[in-house]
Coordinates of C-alpha atoms in Angstrom, one line a residue:
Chain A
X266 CA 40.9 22.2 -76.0
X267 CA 40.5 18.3 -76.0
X268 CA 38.5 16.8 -78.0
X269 CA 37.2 13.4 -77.8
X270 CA 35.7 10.7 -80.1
X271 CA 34.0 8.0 -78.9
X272 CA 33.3 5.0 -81.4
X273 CA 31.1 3.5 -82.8
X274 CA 28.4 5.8 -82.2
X275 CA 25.8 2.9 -81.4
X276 CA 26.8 -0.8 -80.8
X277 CA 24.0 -3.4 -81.0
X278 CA 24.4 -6.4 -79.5
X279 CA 22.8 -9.4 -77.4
X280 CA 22.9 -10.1 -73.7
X281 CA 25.8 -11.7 -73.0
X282 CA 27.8 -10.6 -75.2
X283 CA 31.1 -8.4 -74.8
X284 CA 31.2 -4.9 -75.9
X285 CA 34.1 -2.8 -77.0
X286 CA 34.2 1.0 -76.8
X287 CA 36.6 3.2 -77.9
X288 CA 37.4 6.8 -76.7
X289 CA 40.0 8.6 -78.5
X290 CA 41.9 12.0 -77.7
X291 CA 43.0 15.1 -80.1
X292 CA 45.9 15.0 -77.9
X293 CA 47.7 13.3 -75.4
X294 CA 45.7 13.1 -72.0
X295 CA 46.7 11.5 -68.5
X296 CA 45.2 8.6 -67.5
X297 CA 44.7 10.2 -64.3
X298 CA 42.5 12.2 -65.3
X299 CA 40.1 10.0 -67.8
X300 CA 36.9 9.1 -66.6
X301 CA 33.6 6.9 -68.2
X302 CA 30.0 7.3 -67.3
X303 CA 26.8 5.6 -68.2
X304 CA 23.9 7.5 -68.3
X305 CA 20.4 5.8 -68.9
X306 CA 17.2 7.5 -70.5
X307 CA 15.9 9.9 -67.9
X308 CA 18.7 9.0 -65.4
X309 CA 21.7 11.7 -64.3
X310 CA 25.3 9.6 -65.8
X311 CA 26.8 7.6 -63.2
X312 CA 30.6 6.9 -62.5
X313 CA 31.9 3.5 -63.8
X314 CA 35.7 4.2 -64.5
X315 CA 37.9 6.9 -63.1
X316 CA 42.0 6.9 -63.8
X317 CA 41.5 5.3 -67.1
X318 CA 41.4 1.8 -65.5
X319 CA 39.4 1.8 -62.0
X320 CA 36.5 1.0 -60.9
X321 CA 33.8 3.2 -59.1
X322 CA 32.2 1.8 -56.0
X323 CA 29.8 -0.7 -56.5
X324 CA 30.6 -1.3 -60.1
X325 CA 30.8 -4.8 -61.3
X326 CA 33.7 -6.3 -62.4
X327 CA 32.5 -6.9 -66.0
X328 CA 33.1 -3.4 -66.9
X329 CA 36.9 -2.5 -67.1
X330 CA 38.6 0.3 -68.8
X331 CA 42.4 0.9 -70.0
X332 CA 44.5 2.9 -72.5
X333 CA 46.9 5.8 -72.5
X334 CA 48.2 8.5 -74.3
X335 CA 45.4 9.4 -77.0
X336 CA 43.5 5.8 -76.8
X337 CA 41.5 4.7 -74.3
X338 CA 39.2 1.4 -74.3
X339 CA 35.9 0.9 -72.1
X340 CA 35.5 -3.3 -72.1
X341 CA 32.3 -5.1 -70.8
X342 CA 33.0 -8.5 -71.0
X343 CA 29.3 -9.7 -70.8
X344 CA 26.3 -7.6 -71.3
X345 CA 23.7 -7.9 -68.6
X346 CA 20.5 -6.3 -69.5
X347 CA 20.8 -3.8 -67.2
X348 CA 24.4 -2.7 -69.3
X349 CA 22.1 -1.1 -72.1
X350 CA 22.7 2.2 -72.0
X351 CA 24.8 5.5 -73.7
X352 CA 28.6 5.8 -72.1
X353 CA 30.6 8.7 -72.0
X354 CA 34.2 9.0 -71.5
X355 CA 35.5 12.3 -70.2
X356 CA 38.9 14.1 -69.6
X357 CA 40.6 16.9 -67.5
X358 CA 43.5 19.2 -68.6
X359 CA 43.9 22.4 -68.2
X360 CA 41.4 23.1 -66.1
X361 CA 38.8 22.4 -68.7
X362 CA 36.6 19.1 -68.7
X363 CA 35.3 17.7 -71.8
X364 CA 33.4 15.2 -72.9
X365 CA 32.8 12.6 -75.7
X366 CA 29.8 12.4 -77.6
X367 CA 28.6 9.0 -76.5
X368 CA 28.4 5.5 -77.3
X369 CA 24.9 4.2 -77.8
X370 CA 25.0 0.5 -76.6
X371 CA 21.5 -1.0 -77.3
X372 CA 19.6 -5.0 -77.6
X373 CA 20.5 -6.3 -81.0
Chain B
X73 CA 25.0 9.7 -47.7
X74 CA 26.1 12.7 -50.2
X75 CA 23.5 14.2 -52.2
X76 CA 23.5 17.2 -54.9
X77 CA 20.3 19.0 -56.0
X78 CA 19.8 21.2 -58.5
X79 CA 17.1 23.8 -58.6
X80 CA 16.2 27.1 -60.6
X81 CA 12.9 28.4 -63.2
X82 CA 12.2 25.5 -65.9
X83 CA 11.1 28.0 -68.3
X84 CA 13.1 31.1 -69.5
X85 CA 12.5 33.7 -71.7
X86 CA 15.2 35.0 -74.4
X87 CA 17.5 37.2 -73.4
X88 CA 17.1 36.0 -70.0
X89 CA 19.3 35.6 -67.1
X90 CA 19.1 32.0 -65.7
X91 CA 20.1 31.5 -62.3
X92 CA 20.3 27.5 -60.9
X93 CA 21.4 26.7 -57.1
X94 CA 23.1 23.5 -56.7
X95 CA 22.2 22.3 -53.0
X96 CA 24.9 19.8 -52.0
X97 CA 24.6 17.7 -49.0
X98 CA 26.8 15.0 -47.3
X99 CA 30.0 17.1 -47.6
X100 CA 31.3 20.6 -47.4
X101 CA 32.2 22.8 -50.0
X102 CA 35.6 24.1 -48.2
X103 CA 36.7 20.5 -48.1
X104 CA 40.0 21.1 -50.0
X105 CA 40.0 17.2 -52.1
X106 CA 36.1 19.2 -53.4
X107 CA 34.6 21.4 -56.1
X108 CA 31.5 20.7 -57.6
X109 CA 31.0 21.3 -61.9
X110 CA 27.9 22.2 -63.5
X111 CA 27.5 20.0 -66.8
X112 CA 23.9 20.4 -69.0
X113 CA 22.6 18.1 -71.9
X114 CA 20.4 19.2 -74.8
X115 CA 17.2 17.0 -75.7
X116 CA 18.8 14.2 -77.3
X117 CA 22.5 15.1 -77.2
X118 CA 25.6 14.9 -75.7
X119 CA 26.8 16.0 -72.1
X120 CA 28.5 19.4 -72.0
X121 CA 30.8 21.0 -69.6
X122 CA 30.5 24.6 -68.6
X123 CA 32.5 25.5 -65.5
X124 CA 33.8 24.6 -62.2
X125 CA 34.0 25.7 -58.7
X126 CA 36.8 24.6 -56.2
X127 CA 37.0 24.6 -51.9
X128 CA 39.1 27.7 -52.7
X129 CA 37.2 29.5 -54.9
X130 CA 39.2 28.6 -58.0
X131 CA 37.1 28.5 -60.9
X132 CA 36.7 27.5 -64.7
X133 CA 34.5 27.9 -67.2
X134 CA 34.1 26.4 -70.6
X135 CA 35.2 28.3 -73.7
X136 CA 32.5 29.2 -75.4
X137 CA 30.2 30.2 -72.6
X138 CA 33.0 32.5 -70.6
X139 CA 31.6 35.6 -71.5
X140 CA 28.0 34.5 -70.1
X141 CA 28.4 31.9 -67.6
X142 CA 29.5 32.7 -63.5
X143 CA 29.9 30.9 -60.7
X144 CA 29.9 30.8 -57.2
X145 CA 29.8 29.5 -54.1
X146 CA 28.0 30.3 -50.6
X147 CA 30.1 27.1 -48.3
X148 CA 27.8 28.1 -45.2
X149 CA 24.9 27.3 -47.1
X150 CA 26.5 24.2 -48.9
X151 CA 25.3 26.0 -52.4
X152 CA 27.0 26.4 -55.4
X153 CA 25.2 29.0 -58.2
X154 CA 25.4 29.3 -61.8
X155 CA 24.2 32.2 -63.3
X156 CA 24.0 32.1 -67.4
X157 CA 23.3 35.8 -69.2
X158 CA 21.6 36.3 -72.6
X159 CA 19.6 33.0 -72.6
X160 CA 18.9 31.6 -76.1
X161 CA 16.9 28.7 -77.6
X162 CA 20.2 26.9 -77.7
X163 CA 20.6 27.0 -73.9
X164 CA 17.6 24.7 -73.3
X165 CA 18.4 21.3 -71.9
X166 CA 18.8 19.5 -68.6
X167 CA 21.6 21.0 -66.0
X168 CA 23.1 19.3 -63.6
X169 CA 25.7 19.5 -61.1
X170 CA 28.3 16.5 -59.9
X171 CA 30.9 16.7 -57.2
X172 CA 34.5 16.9 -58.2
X173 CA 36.9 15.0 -56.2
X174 CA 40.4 14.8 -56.4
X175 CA 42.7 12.4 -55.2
X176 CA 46.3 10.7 -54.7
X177 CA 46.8 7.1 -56.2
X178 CA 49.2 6.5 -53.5
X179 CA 50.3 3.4 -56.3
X180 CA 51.3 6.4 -59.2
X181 CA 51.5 9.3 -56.6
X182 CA 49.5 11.2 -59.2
X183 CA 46.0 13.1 -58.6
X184 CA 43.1 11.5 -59.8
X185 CA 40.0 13.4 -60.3
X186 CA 36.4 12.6 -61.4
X187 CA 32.6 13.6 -61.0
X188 CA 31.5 10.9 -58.6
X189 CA 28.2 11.8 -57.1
X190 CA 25.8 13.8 -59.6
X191 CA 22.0 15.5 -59.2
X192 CA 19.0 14.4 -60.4
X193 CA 19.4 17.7 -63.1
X194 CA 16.4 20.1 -64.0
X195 CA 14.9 20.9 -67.0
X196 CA 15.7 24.2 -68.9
X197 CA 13.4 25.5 -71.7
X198 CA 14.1 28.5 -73.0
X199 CA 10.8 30.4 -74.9
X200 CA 9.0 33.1 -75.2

């Protein structure tokens, strides 16, 4: 099975600033198959990225994702208040989903 | 407008069986680009996968929970079940079910596939 490590586990930082998070594989996974989710406190997750590098309907174009192989990056390039949040990457191989742990990003 | 809701007992007794019906609405479950997974989330914690239910009845279930966990499907009813034996103090978190869709990047002519559309999830607490 997969396993994934997201880092860092919690990024603080301001509004408008650009946030970095990294999701990294156990072994190599297809970028078809790499997702990222944000999930809010009491909220179900919600799509953002699917195929490693597009965007869900309705997302905004500050969030962007990229990466192959084992590494695989979740950029948003200006934090809107709205962006604070936990964001999960996920994979599919082998007919087995699995997560990562989660990136907590909160207000600095 | 697709919609998925999940719904079952909030309180469970060790040693239980839990039994959760995901209601889905918006498409059909035979529709062959369509499963639908059922994921959960301790207090606190992380999202975890447990198994997965495909248009033709195809189905996979997480490691460490395939000796407990089934699923299945009733498409004329647009439900998908899970059922989870021996219920433990462990097992008590949110579930929730998300639509699985697959489908060709015409620009890699791979499959893509993702949970795009997820419930609103139900509480789980498992006590005696």
């Amino acid at each position: 099975e997969i396993v994934l490590t997201q880092s860092p586990g919690t990024l603080s930082l301001s509004p408008g600033e650009g946030a970095t998070l990294s999701c990294r594989a156990s072994h190599i996974v297809s970028a078809s198959y790499l997702a990222w989710y944000q999930q809010k406190p009491g909220q179900a997750p919600r799509l953002l990225i699917y195929g490693a590098s597009s965007r869900a309907t309705g997302i905004p174009d500050r969030f962007s994702g990229s990466g192959s192989g084992t590494d695989f990056t979740l950029t948003i390039s200006r934090l809107e208040p709205e962006d604070f949040a936990v964001y999960y990457c996920q994979q599919y191989g082998n007919s087995v989903w699995t997560f990562g742990q989660g990136t907590k990003v909160e207000i600095k | 407008q697709v919609t998925l809701k999940e719904s079952g007992p909030v309180l469970v007794k060790p040693t239980e069986t839990l039994t959760l019906t995901c209601t889905v609405s918006g498409f059909s479950l035979s529709n062959a680009e369509m499963g639908v997974s059922w994921i959960r989330q301790p207090p606190g914690k992380a999202l975890e996968w447990l198994g997965h239910i495909f248009s033709n009845d195809k189905k996979s279930y997480s490691t460490s929970l395939n000796s407990r966990l089934s699923i299945s499907k009733d498409t004329s009813k647009g439900q998908v079940v899970l059922t989870l034996t021996n219920m433990g103090p462990v097992d008590t978190g949110t579930y929730y079910c998300a639509r699985i869709v697959t489908s060709l990047d015409v620009s890699t002519a791979y499959f893509l596939s993702y949970f795009d559309y997820w419930g609103q999830g139900t509480l789980v607490t498992v006590s005696s």
